[in-house]
CSV table of C-alpha atoms in Angstrom, one decimal:
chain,number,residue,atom,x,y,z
A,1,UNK,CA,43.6,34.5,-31.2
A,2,UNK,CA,40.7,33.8,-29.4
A,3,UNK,CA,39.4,36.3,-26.6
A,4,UNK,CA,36.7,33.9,-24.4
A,5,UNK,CA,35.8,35.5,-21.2
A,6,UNK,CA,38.0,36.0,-18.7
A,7,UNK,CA,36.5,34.0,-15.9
A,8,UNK,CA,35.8,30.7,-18.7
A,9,UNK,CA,39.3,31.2,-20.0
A,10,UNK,CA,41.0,31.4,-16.9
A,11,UNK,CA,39.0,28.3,-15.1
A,12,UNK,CA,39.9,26.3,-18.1
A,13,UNK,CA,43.7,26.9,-17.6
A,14,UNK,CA,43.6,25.9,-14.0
A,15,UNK,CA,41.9,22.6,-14.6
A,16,UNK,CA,44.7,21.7,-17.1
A,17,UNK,CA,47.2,23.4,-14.5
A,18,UNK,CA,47.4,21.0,-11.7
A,19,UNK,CA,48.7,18.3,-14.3
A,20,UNK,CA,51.2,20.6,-15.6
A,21,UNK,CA,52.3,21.8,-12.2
A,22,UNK,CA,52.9,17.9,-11.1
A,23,UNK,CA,54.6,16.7,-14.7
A,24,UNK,CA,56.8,20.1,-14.1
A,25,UNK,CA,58.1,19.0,-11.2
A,26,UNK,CA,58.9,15.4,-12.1
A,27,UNK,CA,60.1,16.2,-15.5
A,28,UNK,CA,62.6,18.6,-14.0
A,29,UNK,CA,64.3,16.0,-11.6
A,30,UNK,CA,62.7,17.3,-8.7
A,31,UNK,CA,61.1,14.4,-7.0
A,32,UNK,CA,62.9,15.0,-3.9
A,33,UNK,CA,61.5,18.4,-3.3
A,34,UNK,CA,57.8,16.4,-2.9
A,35,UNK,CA,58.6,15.6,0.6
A,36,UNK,CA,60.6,12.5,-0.5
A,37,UNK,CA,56.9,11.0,0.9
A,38,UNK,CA,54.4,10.0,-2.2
A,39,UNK,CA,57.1,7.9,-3.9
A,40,UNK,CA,57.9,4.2,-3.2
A,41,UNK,CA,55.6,4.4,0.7
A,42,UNK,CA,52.2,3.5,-0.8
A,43,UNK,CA,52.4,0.7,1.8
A,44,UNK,CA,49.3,-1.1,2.6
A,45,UNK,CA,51.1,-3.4,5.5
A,46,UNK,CA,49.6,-6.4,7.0
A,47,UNK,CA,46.6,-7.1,5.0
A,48,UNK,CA,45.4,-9.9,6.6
A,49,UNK,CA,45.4,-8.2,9.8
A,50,UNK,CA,43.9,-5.0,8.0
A,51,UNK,CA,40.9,-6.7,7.3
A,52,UNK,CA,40.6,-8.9,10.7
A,53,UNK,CA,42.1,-6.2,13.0
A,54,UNK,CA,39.8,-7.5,15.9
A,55,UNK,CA,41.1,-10.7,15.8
A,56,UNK,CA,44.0,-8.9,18.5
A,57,UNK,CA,41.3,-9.3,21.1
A,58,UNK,CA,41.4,-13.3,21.5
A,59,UNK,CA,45.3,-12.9,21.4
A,60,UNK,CA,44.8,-10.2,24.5
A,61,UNK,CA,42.7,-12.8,26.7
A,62,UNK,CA,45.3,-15.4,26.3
A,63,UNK,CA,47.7,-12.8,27.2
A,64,UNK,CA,46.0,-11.8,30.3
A,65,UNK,CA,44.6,-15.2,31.4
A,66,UNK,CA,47.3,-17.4,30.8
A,67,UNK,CA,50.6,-19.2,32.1
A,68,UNK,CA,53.9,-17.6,32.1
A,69,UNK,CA,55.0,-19.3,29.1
A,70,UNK,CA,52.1,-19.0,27.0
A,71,UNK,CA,51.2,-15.2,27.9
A,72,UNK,CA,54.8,-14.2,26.7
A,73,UNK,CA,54.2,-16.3,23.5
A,74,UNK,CA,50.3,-14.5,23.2
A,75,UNK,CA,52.7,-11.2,23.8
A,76,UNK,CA,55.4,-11.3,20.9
A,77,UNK,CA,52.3,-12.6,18.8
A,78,UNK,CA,51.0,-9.4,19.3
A,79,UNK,CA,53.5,-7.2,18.5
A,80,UNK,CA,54.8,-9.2,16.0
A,81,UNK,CA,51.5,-9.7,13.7
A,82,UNK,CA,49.4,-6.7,14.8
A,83,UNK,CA,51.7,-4.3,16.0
A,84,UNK,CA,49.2,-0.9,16.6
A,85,UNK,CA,46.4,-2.6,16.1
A,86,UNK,CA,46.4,-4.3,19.4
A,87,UNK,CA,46.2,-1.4,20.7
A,88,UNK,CA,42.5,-0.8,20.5
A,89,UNK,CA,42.4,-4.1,22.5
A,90,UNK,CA,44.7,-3.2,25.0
A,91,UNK,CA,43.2,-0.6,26.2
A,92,UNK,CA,39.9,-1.8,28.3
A,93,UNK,CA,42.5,-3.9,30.2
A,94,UNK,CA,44.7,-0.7,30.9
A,95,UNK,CA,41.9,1.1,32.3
A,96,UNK,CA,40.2,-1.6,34.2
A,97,UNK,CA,40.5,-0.1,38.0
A,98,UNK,CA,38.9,-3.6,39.5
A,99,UNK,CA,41.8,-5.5,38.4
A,100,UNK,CA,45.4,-4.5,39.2
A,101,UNK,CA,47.3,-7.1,37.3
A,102,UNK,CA,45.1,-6.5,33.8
A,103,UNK,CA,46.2,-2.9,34.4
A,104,UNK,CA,50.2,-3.7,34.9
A,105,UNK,CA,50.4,-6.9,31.8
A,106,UNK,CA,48.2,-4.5,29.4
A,107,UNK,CA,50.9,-1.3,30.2
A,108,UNK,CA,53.5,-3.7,29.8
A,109,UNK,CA,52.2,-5.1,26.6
A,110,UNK,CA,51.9,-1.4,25.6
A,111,UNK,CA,55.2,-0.6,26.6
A,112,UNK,CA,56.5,-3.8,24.1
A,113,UNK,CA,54.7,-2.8,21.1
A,114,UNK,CA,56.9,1.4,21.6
A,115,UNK,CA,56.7,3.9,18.9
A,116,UNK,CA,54.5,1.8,17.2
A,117,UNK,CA,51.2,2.4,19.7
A,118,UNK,CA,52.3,6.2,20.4
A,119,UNK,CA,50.2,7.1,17.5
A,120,UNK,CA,46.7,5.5,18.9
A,121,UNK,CA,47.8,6.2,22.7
A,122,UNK,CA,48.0,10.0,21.7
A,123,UNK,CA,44.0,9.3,20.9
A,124,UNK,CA,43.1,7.6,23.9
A,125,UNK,CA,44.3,11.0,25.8
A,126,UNK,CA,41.0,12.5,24.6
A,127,UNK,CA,38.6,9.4,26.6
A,128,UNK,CA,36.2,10.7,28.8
A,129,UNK,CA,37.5,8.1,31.3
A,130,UNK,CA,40.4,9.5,33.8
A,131,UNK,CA,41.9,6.0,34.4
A,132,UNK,CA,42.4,5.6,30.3
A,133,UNK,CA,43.8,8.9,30.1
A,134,UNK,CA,46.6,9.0,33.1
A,135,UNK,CA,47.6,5.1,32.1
A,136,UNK,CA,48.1,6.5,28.4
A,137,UNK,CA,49.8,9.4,29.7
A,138,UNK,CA,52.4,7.8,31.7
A,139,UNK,CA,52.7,4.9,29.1
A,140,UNK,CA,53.3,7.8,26.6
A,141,UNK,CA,56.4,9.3,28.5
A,142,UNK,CA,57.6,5.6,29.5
A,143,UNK,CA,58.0,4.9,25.6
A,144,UNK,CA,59.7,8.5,25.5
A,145,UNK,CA,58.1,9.3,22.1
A,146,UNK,CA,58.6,13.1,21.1
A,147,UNK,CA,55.7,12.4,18.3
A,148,UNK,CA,53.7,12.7,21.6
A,149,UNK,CA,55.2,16.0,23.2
A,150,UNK,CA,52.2,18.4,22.3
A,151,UNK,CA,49.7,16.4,23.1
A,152,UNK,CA,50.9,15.4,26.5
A,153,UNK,CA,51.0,19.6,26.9
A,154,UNK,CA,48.0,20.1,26.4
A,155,UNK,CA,46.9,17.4,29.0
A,156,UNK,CA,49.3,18.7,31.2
A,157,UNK,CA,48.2,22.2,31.3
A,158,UNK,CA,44.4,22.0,30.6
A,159,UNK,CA,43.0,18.4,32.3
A,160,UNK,CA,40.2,18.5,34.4
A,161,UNK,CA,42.1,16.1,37.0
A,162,UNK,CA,44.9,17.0,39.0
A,163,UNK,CA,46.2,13.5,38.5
A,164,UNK,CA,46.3,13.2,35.0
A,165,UNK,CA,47.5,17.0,34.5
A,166,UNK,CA,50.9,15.9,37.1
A,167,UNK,CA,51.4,12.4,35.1
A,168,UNK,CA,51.3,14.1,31.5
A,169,UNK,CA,53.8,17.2,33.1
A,170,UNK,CA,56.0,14.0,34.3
A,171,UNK,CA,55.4,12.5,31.0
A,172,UNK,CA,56.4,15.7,29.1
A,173,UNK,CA,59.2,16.1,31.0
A,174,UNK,CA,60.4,12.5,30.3
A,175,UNK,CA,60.7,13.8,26.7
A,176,UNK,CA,62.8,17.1,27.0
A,177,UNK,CA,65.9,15.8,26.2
A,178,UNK,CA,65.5,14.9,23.1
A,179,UNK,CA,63.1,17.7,22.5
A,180,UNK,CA,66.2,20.1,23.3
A,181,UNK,CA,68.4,18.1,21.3
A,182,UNK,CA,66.1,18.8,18.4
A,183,UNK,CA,66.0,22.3,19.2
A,184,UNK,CA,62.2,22.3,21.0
A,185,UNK,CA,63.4,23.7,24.1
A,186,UNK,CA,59.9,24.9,24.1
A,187,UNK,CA,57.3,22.8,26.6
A,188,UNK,CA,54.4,25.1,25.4
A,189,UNK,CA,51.9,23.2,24.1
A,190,UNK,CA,51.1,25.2,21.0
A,191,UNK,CA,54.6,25.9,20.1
A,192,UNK,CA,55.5,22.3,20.3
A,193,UNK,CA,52.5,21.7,17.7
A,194,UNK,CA,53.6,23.9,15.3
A,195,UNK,CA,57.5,22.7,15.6
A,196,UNK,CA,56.3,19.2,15.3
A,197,UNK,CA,53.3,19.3,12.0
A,198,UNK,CA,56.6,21.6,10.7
A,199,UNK,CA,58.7,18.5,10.8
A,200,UNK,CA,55.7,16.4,9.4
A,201,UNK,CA,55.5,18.0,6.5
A,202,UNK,CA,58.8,18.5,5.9
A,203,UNK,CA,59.7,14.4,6.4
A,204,UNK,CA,62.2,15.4,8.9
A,205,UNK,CA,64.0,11.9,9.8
A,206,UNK,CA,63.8,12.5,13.5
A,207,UNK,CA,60.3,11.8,14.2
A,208,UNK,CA,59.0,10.5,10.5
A,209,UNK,CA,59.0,6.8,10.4
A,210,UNK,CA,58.8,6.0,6.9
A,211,UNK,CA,58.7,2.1,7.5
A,212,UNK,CA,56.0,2.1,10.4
A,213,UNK,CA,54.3,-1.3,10.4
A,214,UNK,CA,50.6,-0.1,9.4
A,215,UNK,CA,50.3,3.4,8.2
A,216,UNK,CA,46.8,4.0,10.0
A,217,UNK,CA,44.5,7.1,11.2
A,218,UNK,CA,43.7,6.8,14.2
A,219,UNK,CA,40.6,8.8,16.1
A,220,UNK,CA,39.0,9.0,19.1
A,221,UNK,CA,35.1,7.9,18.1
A,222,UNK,CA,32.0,7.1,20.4
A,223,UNK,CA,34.5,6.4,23.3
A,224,UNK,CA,37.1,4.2,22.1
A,225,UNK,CA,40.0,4.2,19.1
A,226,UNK,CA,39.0,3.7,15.3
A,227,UNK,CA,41.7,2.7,12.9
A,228,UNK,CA,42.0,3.3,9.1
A,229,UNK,CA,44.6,2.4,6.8
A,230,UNK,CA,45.8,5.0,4.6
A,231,UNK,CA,48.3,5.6,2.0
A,232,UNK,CA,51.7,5.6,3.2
A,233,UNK,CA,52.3,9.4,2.3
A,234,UNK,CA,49.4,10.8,4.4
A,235,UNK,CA,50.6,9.2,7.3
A,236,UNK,CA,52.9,11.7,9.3
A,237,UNK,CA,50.7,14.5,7.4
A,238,UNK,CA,47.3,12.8,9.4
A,239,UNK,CA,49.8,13.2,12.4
A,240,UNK,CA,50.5,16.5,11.8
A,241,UNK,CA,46.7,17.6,11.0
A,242,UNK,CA,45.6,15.7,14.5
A,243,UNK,CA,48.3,17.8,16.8
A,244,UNK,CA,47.2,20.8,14.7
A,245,UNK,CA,43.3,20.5,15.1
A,246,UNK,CA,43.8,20.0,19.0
A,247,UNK,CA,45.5,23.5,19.3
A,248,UNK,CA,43.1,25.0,17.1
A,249,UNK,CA,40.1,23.5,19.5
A,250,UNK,CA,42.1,24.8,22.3
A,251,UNK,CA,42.6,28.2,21.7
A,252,UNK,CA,45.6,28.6,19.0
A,253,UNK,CA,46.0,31.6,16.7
A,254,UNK,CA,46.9,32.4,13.4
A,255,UNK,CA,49.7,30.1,13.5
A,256,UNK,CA,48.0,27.1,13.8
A,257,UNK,CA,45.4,28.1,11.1
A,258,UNK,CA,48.7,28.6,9.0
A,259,UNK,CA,50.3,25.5,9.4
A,260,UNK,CA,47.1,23.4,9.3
A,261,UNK,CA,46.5,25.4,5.5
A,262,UNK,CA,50.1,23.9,4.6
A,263,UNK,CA,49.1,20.4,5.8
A,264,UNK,CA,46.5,20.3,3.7
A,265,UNK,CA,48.2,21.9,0.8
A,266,UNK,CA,50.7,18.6,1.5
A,267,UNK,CA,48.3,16.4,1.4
A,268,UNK,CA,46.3,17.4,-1.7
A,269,UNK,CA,49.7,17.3,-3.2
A,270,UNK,CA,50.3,14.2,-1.9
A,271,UNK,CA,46.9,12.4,-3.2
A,272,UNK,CA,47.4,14.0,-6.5
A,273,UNK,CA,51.1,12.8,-6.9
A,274,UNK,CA,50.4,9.3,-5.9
A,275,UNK,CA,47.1,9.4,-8.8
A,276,UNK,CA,50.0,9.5,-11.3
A,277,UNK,CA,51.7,6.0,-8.9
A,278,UNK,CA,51.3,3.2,-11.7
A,279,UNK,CA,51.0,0.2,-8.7
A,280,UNK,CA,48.5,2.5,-7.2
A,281,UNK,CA,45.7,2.8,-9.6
A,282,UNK,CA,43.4,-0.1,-8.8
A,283,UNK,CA,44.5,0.5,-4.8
A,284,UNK,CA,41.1,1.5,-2.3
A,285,UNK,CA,43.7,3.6,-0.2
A,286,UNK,CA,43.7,5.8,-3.3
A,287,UNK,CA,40.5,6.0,-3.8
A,288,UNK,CA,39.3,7.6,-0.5
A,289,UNK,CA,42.6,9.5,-0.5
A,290,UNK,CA,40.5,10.8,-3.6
A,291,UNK,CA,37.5,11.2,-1.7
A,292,UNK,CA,39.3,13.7,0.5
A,293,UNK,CA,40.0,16.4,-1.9
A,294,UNK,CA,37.0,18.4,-1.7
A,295,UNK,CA,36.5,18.2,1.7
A,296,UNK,CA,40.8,19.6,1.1
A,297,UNK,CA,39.8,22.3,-1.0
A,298,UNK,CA,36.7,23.6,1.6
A,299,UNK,CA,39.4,23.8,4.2
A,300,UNK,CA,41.6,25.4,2.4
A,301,UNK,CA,39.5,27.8,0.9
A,302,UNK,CA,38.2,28.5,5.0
A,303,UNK,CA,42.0,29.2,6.3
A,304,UNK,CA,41.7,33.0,4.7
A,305,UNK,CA,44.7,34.8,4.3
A,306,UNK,CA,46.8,32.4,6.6
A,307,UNK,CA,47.4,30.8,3.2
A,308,UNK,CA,49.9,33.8,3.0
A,309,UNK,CA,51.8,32.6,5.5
A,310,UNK,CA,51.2,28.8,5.0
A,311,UNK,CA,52.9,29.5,1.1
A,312,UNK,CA,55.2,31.1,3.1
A,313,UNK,CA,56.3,28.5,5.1
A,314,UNK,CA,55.9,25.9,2.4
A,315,UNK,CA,58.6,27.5,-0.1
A,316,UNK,CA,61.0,28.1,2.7
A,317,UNK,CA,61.0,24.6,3.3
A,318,UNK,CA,61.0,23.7,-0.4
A,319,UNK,CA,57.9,21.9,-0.6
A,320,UNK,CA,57.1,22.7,-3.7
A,321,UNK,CA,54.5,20.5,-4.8
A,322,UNK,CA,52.4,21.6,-1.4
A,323,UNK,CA,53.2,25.1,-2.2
A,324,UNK,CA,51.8,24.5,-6.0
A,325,UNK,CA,48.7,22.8,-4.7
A,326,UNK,CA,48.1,25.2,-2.0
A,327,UNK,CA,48.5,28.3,-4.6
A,328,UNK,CA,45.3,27.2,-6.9
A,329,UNK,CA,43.6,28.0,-3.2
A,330,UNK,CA,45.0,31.4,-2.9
A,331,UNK,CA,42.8,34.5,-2.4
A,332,UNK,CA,43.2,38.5,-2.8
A,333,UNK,CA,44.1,39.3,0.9
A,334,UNK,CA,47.3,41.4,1.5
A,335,UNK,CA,49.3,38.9,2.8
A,336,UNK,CA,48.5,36.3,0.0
A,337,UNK,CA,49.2,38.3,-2.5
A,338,UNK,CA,52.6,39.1,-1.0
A,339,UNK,CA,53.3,35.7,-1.2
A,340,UNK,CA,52.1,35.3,-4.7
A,341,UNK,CA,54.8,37.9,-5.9
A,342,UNK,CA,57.6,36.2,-3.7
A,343,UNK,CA,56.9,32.8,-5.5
A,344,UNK,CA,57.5,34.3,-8.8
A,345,UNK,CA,61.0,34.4,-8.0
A,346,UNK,CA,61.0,30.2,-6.8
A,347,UNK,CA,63.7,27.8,-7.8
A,348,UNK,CA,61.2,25.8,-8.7
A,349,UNK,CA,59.6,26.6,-12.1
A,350,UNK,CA,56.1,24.7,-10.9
A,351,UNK,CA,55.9,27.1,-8.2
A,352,UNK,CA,56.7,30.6,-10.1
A,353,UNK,CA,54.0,29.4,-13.1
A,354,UNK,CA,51.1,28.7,-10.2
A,355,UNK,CA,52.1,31.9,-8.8
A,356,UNK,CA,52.0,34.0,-11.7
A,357,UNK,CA,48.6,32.5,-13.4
A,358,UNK,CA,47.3,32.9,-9.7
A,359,UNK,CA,48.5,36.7,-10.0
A,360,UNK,CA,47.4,37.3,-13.5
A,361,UNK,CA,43.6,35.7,-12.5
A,362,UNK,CA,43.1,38.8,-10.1
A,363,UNK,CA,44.4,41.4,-12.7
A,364,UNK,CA,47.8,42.0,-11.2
A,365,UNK,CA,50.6,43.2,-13.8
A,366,UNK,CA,54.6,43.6,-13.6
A,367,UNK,CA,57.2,42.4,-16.0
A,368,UNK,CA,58.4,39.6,-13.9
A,369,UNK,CA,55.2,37.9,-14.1
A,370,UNK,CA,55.3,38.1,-18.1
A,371,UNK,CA,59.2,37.0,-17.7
A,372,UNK,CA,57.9,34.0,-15.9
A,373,UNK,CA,54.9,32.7,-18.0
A,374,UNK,CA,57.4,33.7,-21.4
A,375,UNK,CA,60.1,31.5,-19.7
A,376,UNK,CA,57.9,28.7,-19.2
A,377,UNK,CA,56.6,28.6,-22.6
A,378,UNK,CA,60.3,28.3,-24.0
A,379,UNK,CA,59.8,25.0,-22.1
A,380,UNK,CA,55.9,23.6,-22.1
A,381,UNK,CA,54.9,24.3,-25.7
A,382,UNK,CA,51.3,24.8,-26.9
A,383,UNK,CA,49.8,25.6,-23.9
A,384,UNK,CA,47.5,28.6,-23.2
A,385,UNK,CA,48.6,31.4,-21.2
A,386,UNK,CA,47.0,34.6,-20.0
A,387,UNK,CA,48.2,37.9,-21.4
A,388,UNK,CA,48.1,40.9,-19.3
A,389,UNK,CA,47.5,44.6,-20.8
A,390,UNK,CA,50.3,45.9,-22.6
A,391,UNK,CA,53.3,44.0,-20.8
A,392,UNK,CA,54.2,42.1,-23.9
A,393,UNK,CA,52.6,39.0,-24.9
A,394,UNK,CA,49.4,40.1,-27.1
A,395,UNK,CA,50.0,43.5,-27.8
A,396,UNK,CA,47.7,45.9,-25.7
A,397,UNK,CA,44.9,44.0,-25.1
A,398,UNK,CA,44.5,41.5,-22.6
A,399,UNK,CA,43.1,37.8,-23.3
A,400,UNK,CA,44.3,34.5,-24.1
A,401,UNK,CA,46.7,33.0,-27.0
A,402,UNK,CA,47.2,29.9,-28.1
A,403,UNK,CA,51.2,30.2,-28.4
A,404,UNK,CA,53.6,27.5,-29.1
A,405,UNK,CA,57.7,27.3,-28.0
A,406,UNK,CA,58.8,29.4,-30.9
A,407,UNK,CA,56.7,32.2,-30.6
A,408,UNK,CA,57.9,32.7,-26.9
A,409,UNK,CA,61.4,32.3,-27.7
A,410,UNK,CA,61.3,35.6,-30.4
């Protein structure tokens, strides 16, 4: 067989690996295991609006300015066609001190629209205005969203007005009976970050709204809310990446470093699953999806060895597609390689192959690692895999084969 260099051989494998990896996983049944999120919620919703989402702000005038009838008819317009994105347009009106009944029909209108503006309300918490953020804050807990718990902690504890810091603690404490029934007894703000980008990435039911009406990013930008549609599967995963980011700015640890690594790990996962999505290939979601994965692989190469833990976290949550994506990322640390060897031993025969080519790469040796690359060759013919030393493949010296199903059977 052919001996190329180690480094050439080895960077060749992992360019064909990713494919493998994915057509692994769907060829053994395991769809489910992706999240249940890439699959069947490429959803752009609302197109027309998606491309006039301004046009909200004529519908808010006649809102505010007209008759009873007519401003109730402007109201369920709103909610109706634009949903979140008359939010943005909401929002002057909610923080306009000189007028008192702009203030109370733009909270109400808020209040109509519910889970849907909780999203873009937990971005105008970061305004520079006070008025904006205690209005969003109490509108926040009046909706009685969960999806908002961390962010209204980190109000609550850190604001630089006593007014907005009481409203977000009365806000927060709206929400802690459902937080408790979910097990979040918790009402520290960096613990309630990491329980909720958990449940995220997982696609727990309770706070993952697969059908939301727009599937949009929002951000805080130059003082006011910017909206981008996105593909349906990055949606909760933005979520999770946005309550994430604000802990790390604030102070979090490790933790947070280790659960933002296993968002991102989800979310190249998810770009690269919804690539193989037949309705998806001509779609401009996809396409900057695709534009994201370098900037993916620079974070994830900048967590350091809190991809230990993130790989961790992702296997005992049976994510194995994250955990596949997140492995090509792994380093030498301690801690990552610990969690290299304990995904040898994954149900999922995706994961154990990442694991052991990301092993073998940094010259690690042991017979489960052969036991794992033989057994997948029984089962993905003609493919190159690395040898190690003596352990069994190519005799004693270590290099590459080209080996087909038969010859890993003997």
């Amino acid at each position: 067989a052919q001996n190329p260099g180690h480094e050439d051989a080895f960077r060749f494998w992992q360019k064909l690996e990713q494919d493998q990896i994915l057509s692994m996983l769907m060829d053994g049944g395991e769809v489910g295991a992706l999240a249940k999120r890439f699959l069947g919620i490429a959803k752009v919703g609302r197109r027309a609006v998606l491309s006039d989402p301004g046009g909200a702000r004529d519908l808010v005038q006649t809102y505010l300015s007209a008759g009873a009838l007519e401003s109730e008819q402007a109201l369920s317009e709103l909610s109706s066609t634009y949903g979140e994105w008359a939010v943005p347009a909401l929002l002057g009106p909610m923080a306009d001190r000189s007028d008192t009944n702009h203030r109370v029909l733009a909270i109400k209108a808020l209040i109509r629209l519910g889970d849907r503006a909780v999203p873009p309300l937990m971005q105008a918490l970061s305004s520079d205005d006070v008025t904006t953020r205690s209005n969003a804050a109490s509108v926040l807990g009046t909706i009685g969203d969960i999806r908002a718990a961390a962010s209204l902690a980190w109000l609550a504890k850190g604001d630089d007005d006593d007014v907005v810091r009481q409203i977000a603690s009365e806000s927060l404490n709206r929400l802690g009976n459902d937080l408790d029934k979910m097990g979040m007894r918790t009402r520290d703000a960096s613990t309630l970050a990491l329980r909720l980008a958990s449940k995220w990435v997982q696609g727990d039911a309770d706070i993952v709204k697969p059908y939301a009406d727009g599937q949009v990013a929002w951000s805080w930008q130059d003082g006011g809310l910017m909206g981008e549609a996105i593909l349906g599967g990055l949606y909760q995963l933005h979520l999770a990446e946005g309550t994430l980011d604000q802990a790390k700015a604030l102070g979090g640890g490790k933790e947070i470093l280790a659960g933002l690594a296993a968002v991102h790990a989800s979310m190249k996962a998810e770009i690269m699953a919804a690539a193989d999505v037949a309705s998806l290939q001509d779609s401009d979601l996809l396409a900057a999806a695709s534009d994201r994965l370098p900037s993916l692989e620079i974070k994830l190469a900048m967590a350091g060895d809190a991809r230990g833990a993130a790989l961790g976290t992702l296997l005992s949550h049976d994510q194995a597609a994250a955990a596949a994506a997140l492995i090509s990322s792994m380093g030498t640390s301690k801690s990552e390689l610990a969690a290299l060897r304990g995904a040898l031993d994954s149900d999922f025969q995706a994961v154990s192959v990442a694991a052991a080519l990301a092993l073998g790469s940094q010259g690690v040796t042991g017979d489960r690692l052969v036991s794992v690359l033989g057994e997948a060759l029984k089962s993905i013919p003609d493919r190159l895999v690395y040898s190690i030393g003596d352990t069994g493949l190519s005799g004693n010296a270590a290099g590459w084969q080209h080996l087909g199903s038969s010859m890993a059977a003997e």
